[in-house]
Coordinates of C-alpha atoms and ligand atoms in Angstrom, one line a residue:
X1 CA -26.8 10.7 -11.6
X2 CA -24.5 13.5 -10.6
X3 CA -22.1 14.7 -12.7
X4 CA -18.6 13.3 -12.7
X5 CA -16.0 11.5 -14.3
X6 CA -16.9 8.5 -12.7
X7 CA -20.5 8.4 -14.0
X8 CA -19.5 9.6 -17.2
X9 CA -19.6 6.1 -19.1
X10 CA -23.8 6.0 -17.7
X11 CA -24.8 9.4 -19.4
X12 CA -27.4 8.4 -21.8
X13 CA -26.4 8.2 -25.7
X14 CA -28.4 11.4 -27.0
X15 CA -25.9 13.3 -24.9
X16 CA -22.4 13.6 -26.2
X17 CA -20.0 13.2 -23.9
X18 CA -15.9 14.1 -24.4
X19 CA -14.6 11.5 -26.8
X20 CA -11.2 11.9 -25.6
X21 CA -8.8 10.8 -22.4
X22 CA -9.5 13.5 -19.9
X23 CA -6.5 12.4 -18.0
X24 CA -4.6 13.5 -20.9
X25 CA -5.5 17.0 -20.9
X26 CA -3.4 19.7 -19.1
X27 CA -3.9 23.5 -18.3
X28 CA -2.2 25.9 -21.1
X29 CA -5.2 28.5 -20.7
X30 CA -5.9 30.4 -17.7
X31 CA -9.3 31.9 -17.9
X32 CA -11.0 34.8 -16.1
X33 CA -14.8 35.0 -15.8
X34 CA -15.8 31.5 -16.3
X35 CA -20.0 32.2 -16.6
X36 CA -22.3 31.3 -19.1
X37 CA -20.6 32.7 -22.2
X38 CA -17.6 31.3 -21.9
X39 CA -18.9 27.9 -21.4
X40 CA -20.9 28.3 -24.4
X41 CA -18.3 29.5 -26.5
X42 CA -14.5 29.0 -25.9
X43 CA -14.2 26.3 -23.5
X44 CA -16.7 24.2 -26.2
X45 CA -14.2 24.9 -29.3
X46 CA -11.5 23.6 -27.1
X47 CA -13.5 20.6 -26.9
X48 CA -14.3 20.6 -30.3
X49 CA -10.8 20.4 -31.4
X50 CA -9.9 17.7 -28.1
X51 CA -12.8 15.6 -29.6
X52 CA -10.4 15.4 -32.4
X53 CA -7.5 14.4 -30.7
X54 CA -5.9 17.9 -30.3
X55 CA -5.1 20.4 -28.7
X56 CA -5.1 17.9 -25.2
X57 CA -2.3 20.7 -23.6
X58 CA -4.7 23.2 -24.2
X59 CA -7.1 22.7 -21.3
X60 CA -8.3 25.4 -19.5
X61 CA -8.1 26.2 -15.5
X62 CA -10.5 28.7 -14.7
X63 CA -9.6 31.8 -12.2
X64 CA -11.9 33.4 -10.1
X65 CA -12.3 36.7 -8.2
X66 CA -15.7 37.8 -7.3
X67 CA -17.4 36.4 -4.4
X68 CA -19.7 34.9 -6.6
X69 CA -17.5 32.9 -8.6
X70 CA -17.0 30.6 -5.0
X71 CA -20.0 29.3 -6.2
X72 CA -18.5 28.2 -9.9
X73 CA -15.6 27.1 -7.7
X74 CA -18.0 24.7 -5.9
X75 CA -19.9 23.4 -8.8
X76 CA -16.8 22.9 -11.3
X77 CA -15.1 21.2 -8.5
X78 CA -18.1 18.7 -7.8
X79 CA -18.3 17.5 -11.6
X80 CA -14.7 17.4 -11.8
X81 CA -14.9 20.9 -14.2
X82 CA -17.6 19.5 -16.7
X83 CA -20.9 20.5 -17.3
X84 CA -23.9 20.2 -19.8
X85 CA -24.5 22.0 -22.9
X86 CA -27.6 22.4 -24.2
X87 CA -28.0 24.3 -27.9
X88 CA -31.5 25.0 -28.7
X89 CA -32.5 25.1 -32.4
X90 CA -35.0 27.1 -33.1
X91 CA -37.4 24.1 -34.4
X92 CA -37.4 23.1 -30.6
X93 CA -34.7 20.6 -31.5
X94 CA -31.2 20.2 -29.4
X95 CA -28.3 19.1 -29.4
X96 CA -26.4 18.5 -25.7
X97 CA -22.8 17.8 -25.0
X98 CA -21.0 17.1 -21.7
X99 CA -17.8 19.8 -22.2
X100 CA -14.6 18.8 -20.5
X101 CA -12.1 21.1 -21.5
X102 CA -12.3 22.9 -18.2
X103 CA -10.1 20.7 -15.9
X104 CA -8.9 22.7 -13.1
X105 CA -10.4 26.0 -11.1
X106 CA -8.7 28.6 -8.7
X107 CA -10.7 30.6 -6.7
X108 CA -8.2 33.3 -5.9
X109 CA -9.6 34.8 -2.5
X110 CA -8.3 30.9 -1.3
X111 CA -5.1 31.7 -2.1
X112 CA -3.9 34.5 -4.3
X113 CA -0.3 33.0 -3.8
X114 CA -1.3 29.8 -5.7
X115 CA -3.4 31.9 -8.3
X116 CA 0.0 34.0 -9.1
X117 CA 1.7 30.7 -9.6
X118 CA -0.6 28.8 -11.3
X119 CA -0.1 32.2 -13.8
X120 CA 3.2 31.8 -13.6
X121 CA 3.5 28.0 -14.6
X122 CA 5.1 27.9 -17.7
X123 CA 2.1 25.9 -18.9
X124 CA 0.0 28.2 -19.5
X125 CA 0.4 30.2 -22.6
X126 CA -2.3 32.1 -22.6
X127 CA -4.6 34.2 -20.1
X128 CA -8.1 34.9 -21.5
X129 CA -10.7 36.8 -20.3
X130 CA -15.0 37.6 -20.8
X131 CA -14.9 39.5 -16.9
X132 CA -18.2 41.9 -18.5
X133 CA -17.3 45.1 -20.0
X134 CA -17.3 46.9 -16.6
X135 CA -14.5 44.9 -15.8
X136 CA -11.7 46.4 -17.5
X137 CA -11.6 49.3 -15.0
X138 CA -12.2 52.0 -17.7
X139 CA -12.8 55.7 -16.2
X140 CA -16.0 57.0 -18.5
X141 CA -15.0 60.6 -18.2
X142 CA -11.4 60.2 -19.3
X143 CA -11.8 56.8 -21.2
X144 CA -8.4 55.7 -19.0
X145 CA -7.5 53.2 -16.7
X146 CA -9.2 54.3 -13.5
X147 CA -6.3 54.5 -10.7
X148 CA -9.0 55.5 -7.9
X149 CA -10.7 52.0 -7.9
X150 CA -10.6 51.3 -4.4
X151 CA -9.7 47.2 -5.1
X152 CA -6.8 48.6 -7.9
X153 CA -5.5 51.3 -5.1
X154 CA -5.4 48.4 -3.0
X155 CA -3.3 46.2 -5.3
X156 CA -1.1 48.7 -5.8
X157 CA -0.6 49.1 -2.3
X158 CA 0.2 45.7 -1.8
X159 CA 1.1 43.5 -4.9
X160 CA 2.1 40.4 -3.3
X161 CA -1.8 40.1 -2.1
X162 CA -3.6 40.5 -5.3
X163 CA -6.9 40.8 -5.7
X164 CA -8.1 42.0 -9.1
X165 CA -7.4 40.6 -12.6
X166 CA -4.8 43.2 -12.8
X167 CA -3.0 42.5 -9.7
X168 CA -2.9 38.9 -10.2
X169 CA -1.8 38.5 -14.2
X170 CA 0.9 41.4 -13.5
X171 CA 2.4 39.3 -10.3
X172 CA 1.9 36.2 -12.5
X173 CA 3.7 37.8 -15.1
X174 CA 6.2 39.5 -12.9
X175 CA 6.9 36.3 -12.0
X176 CA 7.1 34.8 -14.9
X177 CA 10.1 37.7 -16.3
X178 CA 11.8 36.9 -13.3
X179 CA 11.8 33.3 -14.0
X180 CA 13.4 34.0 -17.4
X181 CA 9.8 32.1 -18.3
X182 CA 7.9 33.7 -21.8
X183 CA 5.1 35.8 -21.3
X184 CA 1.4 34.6 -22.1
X185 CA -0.7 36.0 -24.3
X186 CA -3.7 37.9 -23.2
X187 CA -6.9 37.4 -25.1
X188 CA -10.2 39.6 -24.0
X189 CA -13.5 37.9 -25.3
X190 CA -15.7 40.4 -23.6
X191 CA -17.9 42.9 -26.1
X192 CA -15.9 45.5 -26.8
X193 CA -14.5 47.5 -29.4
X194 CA -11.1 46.9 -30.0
X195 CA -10.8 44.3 -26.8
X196 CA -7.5 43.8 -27.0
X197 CA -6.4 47.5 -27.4
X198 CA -8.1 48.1 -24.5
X199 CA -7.5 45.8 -22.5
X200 CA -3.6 46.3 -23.9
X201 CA -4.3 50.0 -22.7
X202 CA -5.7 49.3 -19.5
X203 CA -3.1 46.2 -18.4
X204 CA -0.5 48.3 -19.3
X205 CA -1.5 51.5 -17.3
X206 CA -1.7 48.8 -14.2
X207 CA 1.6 47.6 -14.9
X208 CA 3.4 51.0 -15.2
X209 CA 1.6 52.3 -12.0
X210 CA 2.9 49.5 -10.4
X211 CA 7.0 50.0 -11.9
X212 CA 7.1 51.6 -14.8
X213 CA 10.1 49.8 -16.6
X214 CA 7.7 46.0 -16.0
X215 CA 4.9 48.8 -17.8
X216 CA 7.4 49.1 -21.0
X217 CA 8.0 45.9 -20.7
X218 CA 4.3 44.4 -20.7
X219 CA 3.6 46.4 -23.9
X220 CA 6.6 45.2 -25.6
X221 CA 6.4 41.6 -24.7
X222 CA 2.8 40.4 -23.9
X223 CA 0.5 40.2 -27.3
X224 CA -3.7 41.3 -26.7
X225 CA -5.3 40.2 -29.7
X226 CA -8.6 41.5 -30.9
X227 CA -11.2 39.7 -31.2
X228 CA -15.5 39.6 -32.3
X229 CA -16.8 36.9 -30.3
X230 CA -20.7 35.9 -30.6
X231 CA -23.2 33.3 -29.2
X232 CA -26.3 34.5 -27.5
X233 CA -26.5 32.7 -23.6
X234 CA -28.8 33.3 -21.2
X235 CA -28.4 33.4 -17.7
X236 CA -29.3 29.7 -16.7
X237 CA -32.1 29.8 -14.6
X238 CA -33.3 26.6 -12.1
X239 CA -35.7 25.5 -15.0
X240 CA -32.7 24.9 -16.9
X241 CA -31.2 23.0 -14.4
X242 CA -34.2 20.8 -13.6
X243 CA -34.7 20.3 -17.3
X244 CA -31.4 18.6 -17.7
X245 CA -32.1 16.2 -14.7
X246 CA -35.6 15.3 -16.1
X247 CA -34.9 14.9 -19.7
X248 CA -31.8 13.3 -19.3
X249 CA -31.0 11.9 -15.5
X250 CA -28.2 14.1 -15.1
X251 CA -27.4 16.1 -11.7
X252 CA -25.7 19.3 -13.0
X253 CA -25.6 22.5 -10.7
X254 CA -24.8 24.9 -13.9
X255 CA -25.7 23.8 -17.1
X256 CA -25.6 26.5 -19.5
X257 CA -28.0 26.7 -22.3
X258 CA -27.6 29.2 -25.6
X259 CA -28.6 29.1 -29.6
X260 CA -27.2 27.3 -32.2
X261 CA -25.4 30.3 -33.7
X262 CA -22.3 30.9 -33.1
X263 CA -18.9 32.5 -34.2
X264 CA -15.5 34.1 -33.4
X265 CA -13.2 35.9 -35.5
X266 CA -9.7 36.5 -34.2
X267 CA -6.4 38.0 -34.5
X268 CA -3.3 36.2 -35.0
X269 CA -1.2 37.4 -32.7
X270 CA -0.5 35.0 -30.1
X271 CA 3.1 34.2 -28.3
X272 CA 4.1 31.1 -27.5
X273 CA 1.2 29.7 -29.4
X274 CA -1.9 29.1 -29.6
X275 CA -4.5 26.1 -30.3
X276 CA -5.5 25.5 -33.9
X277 CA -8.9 27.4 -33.3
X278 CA -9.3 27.4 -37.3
X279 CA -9.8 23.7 -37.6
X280 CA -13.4 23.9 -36.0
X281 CA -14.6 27.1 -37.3
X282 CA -12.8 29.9 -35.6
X283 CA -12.2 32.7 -38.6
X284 CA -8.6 34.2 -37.7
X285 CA -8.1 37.1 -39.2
X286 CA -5.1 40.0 -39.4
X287 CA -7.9 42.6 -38.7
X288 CA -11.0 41.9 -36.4
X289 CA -12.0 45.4 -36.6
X290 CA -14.5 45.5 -39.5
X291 CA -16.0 42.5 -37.6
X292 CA -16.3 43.5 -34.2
X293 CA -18.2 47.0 -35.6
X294 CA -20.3 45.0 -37.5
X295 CA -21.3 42.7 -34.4
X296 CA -21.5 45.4 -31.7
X297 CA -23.6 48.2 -34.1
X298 CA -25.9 45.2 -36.0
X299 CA -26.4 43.0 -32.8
X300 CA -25.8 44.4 -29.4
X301 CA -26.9 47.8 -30.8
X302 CA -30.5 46.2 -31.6
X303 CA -30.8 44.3 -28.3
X304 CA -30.6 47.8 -26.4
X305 CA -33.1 48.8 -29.3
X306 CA -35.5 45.9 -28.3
X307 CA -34.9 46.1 -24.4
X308 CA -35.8 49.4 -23.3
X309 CA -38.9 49.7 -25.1
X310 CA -39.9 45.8 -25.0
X311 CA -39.8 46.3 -21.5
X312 CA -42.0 49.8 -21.2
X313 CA -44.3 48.3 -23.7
X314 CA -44.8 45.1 -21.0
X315 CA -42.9 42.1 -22.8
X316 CA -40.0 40.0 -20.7
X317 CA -38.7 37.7 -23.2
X318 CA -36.9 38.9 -26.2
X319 CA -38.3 36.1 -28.6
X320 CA -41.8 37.9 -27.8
X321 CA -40.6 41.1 -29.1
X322 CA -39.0 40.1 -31.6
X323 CA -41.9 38.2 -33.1
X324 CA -44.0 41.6 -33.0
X325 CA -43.6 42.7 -36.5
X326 CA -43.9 46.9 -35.9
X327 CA -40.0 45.9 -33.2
X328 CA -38.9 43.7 -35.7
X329 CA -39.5 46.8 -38.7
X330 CA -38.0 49.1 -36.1
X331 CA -34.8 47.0 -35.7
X332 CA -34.2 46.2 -39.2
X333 CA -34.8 49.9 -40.0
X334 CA -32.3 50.8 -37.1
X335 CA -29.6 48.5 -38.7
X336 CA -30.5 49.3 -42.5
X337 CA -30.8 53.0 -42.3
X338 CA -27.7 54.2 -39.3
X339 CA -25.7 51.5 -38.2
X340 CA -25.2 50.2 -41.6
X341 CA -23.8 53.0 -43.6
X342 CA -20.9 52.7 -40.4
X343 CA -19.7 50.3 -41.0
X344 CA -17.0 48.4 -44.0
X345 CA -18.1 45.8 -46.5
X346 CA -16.6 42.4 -45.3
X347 CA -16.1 39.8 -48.2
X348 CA -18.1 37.3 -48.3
X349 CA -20.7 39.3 -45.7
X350 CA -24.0 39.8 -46.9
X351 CA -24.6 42.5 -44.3
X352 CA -28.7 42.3 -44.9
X353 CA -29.0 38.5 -44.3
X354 CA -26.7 39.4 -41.7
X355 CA -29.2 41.6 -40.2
X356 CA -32.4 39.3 -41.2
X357 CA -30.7 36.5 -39.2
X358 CA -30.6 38.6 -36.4
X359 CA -34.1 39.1 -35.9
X360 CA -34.5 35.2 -36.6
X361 CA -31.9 34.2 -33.9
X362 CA -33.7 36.7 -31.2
X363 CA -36.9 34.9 -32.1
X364 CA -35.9 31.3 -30.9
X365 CA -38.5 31.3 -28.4
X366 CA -36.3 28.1 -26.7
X367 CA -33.3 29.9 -26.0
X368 CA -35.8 32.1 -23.8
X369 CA -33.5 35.3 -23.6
X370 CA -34.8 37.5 -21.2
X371 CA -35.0 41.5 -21.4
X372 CA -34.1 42.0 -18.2
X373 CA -30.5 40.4 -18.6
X374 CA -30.4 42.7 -21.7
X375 CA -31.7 45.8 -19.6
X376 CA -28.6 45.7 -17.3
X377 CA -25.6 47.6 -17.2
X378 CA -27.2 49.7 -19.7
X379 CA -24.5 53.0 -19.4
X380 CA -21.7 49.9 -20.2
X381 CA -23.5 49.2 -23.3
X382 CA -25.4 52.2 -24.8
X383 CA -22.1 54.6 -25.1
X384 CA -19.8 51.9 -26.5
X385 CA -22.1 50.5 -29.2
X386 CA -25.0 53.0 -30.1
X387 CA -23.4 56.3 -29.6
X388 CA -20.5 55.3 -31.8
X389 CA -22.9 55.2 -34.4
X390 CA -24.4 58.8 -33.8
X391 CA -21.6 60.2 -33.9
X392 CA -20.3 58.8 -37.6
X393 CA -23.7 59.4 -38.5
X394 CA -23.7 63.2 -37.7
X395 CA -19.9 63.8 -38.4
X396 CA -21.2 62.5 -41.8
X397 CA -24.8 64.6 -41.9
X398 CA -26.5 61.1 -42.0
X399 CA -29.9 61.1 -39.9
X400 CA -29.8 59.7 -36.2
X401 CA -33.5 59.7 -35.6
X402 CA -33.6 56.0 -34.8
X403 CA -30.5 56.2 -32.5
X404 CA -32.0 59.0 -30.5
X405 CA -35.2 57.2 -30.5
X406 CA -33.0 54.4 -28.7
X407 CA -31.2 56.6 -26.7
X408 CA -34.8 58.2 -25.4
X409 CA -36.5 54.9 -24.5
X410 CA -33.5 54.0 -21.9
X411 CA -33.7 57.5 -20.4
X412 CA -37.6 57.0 -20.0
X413 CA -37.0 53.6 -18.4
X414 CA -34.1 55.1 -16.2
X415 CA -37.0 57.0 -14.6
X416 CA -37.7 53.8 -12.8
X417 CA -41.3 53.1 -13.5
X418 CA -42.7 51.4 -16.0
X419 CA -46.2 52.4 -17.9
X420 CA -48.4 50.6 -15.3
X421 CA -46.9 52.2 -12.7
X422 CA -44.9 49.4 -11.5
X423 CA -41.6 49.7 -10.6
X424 CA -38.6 49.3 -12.8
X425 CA -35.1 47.5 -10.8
X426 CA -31.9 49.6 -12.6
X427 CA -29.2 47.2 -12.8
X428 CA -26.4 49.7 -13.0
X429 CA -23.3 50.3 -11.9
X430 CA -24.4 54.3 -12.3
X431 CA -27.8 53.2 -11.6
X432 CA -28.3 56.5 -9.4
X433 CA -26.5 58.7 -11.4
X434 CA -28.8 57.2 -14.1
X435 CA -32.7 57.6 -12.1
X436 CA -31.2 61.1 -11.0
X437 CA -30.7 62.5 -14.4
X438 CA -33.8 60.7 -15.5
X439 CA -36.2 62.1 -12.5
X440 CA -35.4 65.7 -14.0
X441 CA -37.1 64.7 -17.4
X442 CA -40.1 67.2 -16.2
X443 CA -38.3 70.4 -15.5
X444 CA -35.2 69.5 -18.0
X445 CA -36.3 67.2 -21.1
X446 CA -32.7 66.8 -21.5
X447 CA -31.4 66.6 -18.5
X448 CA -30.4 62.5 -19.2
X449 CA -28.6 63.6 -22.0
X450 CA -26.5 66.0 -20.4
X451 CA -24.1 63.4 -18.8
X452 CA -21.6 63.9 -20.8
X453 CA -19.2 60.9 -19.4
X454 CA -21.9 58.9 -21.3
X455 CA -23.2 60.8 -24.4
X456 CA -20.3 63.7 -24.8
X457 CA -21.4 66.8 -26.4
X458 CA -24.4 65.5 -28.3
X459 CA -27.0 67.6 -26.2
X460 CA -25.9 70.2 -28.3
X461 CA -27.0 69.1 -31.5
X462 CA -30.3 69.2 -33.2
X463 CA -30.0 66.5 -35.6
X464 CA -29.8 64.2 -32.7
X465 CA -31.9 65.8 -29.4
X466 CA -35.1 67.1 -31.9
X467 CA -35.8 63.5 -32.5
X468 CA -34.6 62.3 -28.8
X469 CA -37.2 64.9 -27.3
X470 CA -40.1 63.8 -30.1
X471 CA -39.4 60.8 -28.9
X472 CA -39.2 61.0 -24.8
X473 CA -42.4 63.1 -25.3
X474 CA -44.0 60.3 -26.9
X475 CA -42.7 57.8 -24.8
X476 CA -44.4 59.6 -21.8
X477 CA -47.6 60.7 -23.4
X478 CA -48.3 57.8 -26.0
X479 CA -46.1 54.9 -24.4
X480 CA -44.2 53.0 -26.2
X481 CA -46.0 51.0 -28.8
X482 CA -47.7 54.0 -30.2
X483 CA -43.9 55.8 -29.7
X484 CA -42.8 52.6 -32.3
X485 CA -45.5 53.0 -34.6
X486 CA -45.4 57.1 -34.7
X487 CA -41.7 56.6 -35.3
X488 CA -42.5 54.3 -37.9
X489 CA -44.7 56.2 -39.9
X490 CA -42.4 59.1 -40.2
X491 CA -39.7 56.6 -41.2
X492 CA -41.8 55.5 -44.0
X493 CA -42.3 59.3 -45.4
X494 CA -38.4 60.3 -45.3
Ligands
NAD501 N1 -23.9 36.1 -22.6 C1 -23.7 36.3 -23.9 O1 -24.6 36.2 -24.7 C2 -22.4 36.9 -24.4 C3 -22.1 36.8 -25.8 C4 -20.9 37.3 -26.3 C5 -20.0 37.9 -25.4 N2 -20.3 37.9 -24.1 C6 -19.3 38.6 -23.2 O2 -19.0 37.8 -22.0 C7 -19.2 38.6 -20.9 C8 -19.7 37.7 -19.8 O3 -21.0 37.2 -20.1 P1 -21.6 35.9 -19.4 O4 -22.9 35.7 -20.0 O5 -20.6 34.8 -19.3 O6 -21.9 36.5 -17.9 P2 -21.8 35.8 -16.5 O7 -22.4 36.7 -15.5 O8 -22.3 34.4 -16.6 O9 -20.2 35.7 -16.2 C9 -19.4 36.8 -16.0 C10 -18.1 36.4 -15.3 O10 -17.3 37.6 -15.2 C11 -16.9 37.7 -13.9 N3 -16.7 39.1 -13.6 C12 -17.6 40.1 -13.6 N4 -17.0 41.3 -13.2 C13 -15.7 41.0 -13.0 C14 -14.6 41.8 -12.7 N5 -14.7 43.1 -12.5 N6 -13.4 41.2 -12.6 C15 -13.2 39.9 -12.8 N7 -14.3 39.1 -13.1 C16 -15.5 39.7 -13.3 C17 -18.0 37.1 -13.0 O11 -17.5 36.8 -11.8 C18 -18.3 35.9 -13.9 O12 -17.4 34.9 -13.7 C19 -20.2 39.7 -21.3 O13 -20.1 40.8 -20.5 C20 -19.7 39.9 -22.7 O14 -18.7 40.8 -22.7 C21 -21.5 37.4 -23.5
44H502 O1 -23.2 40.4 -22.5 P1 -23.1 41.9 -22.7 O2 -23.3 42.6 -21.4 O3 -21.9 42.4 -23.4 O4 -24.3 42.3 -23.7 C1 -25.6 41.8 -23.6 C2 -26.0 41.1 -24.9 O5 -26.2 42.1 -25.9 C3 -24.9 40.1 -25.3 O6 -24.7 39.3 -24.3 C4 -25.3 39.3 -26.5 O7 -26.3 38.3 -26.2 C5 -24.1 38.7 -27.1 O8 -23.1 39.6 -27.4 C6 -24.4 37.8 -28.3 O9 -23.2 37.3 -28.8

């Protein structure tokens, strides 16, 4: 049976379905980048909380802008904005759960006038975001808003046709301030340190290239709390899909599958309100910081740690490598021996089990993570959350050889061919920036690390490129199981 509210009184009994009057619920949250995460994550604590009768003004209309996202449009719009849930446990058990707190969806390439004033509806309180890292429009090289993006240039140009997030919640704010309407709050959920700085940062650069008194204006009225957000969720592939029809007769285009874990700790700094997130779970907190640096460095650090090599070494699902006890070792010692001494005790954190649980979550063979979606964007990921890391480490004279190890085994698979000789796809927005440093590796070991918009000046220190070039060396004449074990070994000695 397909989908809908109309057939959702037949779904069978082992799948939870929404427990409250749909009909009831009305947009207060507009939300950019509705993919797998976000459906795994903040649209099911809204549900949560309207499975107990609140927060029913709270429901979300999602916003679109890629061309891709026609195809969210589609789907969303065909099961009246529900979908399935399915949390594997890592004893192969499940729990699944129709979420319907996603009522509404603009694709904005229909009609960017009714996207700015669906923004501007004094409804909607708050504007939330998970649109990838890459989507924030950071220059590398100058770490600032990058005014030479051809679709931002564009905006600019002509700001009553929006196009990009920016264009569209500035005229929706605009709008908004001329209306004598609040602001909304801005909330980034997208992996990054300090999300809402910088998406504070980089909002407000938009606004003041487009008049610079609305710029003042946006950073004295519109709140960007922080936030560490955290569920793992795989891409949903058709098996996923077909699974969901066969185990439980229900026709849904985009379920989205993830673990059981999951948590979000967030700032308090919302205007005009927010929903009561703390009543199922959410951790508010007056600083995220300590949070997010443990997240990022423990957890996304280690799933660049795992990717790069799992991948040279022939594995493509992460639950493989992590059940291989000499990656496992590496990763703990990664997190024990650098990242760690980086970051703040948290009360009531017990940073080891912390990191124990890490390697048990990527081990849930169910939730069937895949390297490859943990391969991509790799110069998004690798400067924000390892190289942080190295530089504390050596600012402090605290050893980096893991890091660099890290570091090394991307470079090696930036050269584009894996250790059977088969060919390795870069998924990379600098993807031929990346295979060009890396195809140097023979005359100029360090010719990956001299790209300095992604690893600074650290080419020029010996604490970090003496283990990088042990490493790369390694990688090319041993590969990269004998790489882990070598690295290992001299671990165990220091
Ligand atoms: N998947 C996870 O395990 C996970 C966990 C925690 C946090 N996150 C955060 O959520 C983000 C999205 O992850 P996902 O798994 O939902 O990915 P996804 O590919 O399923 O969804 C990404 C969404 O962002 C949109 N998008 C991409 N670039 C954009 C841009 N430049 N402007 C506007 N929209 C853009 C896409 O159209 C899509 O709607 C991640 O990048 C990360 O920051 C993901
Ligand atoms: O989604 P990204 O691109 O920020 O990073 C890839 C993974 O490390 C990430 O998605 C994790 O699975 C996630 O952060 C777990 O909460």
């Amino acid at each position: 049976m397909k989908l809908s509210n109309a057939t959702l009184a037949q779904i069978p009994s082992e799948v939870a379905v929404p427990a409250y009057d749909r009909s009831k619920v009305t947009a207060g949250i507009v939300h950019f980048g509705v993919g797998g995460f976000h459906r795994a994550h903040q649209a099911m604590y809204l549900d949560r909380l309207m499975n107990q009768g609140q927060a029913l003004e709270w429901g979300i209309c999602g916003m679109g802008i890629m061309p891709s996202d026609a195809r969210m449009r589609d789907t969303l719009r065909d099961s009246d904005g529900m979908y399935t849930l399915v949390v594997k446990n890592p004893d192969g058990s499940r729990e699944v759960r129709v979420i319907g707190s996603i009522i509404d969806y603009v694709y904005a390439p229909d009609d960017s006038h009714a996207a700015v004033e669906k923004l501007a509806d004094p409804a909607i309180r708050i504007v939330s975001l998970t649109v990838t890292e890459g989507g924030y429009n950071v220059n590398p090289v100058t770490g600032e808003f990058d005014l030479g993006n051809p679709g931002i240039v564009a905006d600019l140009n002509d700001p009553a046709q929006p196009k990009t997030t920016f264009g569209l919640i500035s005229a929706g704010l605009k709008l908004r301030r001329e209306r004598g309407l609040d602001p909304f709050t801005i909330m980034s959920c997208d992996n990054i340190q300090g999300n809402g700085e910088v998406a504070q940062k980089m909002f407000g650069a938009f606004a003041t290239a487009l008049d610079e008194e609305f710029g003042t204006w946006v950073q004295a009225n519109v709140p960007f709390p922080n936030s560490m957000v955290d569920r793992i969720t795989p891409v949903t592939t058709e098996a996923d899909r077909q699974d969901v029809t066969d185990s439980y007769g229900i026709e849904d285009a985009w379920p989205v599958v993830c673990e059981d874990f999951v948590q979000w700790v967030l700032e308090d700094k919302f205007v005009s309100g927010r929903p009561e997130f703390e009543q199922v779970g959410v951790q508010i907190v007056a600083d995220v910081v300590p949070y997010e640096l443990m997240k990022l460095r423990l957890l996304n650090a280690t799933h660049q740690g795992l990717c790069y090599f799992g991948h040279l070494a022939g594995y493509s699902a992460v639950h493989d490598v992590a059940r291989n006890e000499l990656f496992a070792q590496f990763l703990l010692r990664y997190m024990r021996t650098e990242a760690e001494p980086t970051l703040e005790a948290l009360p009531g954190v017990d940073l080891a089990a912390y990191q124990d649980k890490l390697i048990e979550r990527y081990s849930n063979e169910y939730v069937a993570d895949t390297i490859a979606r943990l391969c991509a964007d790799s110069s998004d990921r690798i400067p924000k959350w390892l190289m942080p890391v190295v530089r504390e480490n050596l600012a402090a004279d605290r050893d980096v050889s893991l890091s660099a190890a890290i570091v090394a085994s991307w470079a090696r698979y930036a050269e584009g061919t894996d250790e059977v000789g088969e060919p390795i796809q870069i998924v990379d927005r600098l993807a031929s920036e990346v295979r060009t440093a890396a195809a140097k590796h023979a005359e100029d070991p360090l010719a990956f690390l001299r790209q300095q918009d992604l690893f600074g000046d650290v080419v020029n220190d010996e604490r970090f490129t003496k283990p990088y070039l042990e490493a790369l060396e390694s990688l090319h004449i041993n590969g990269a199981i004998a790489t882990l074990e070598l690295i290992m070994s001299q671990a165990s000695t220091r």
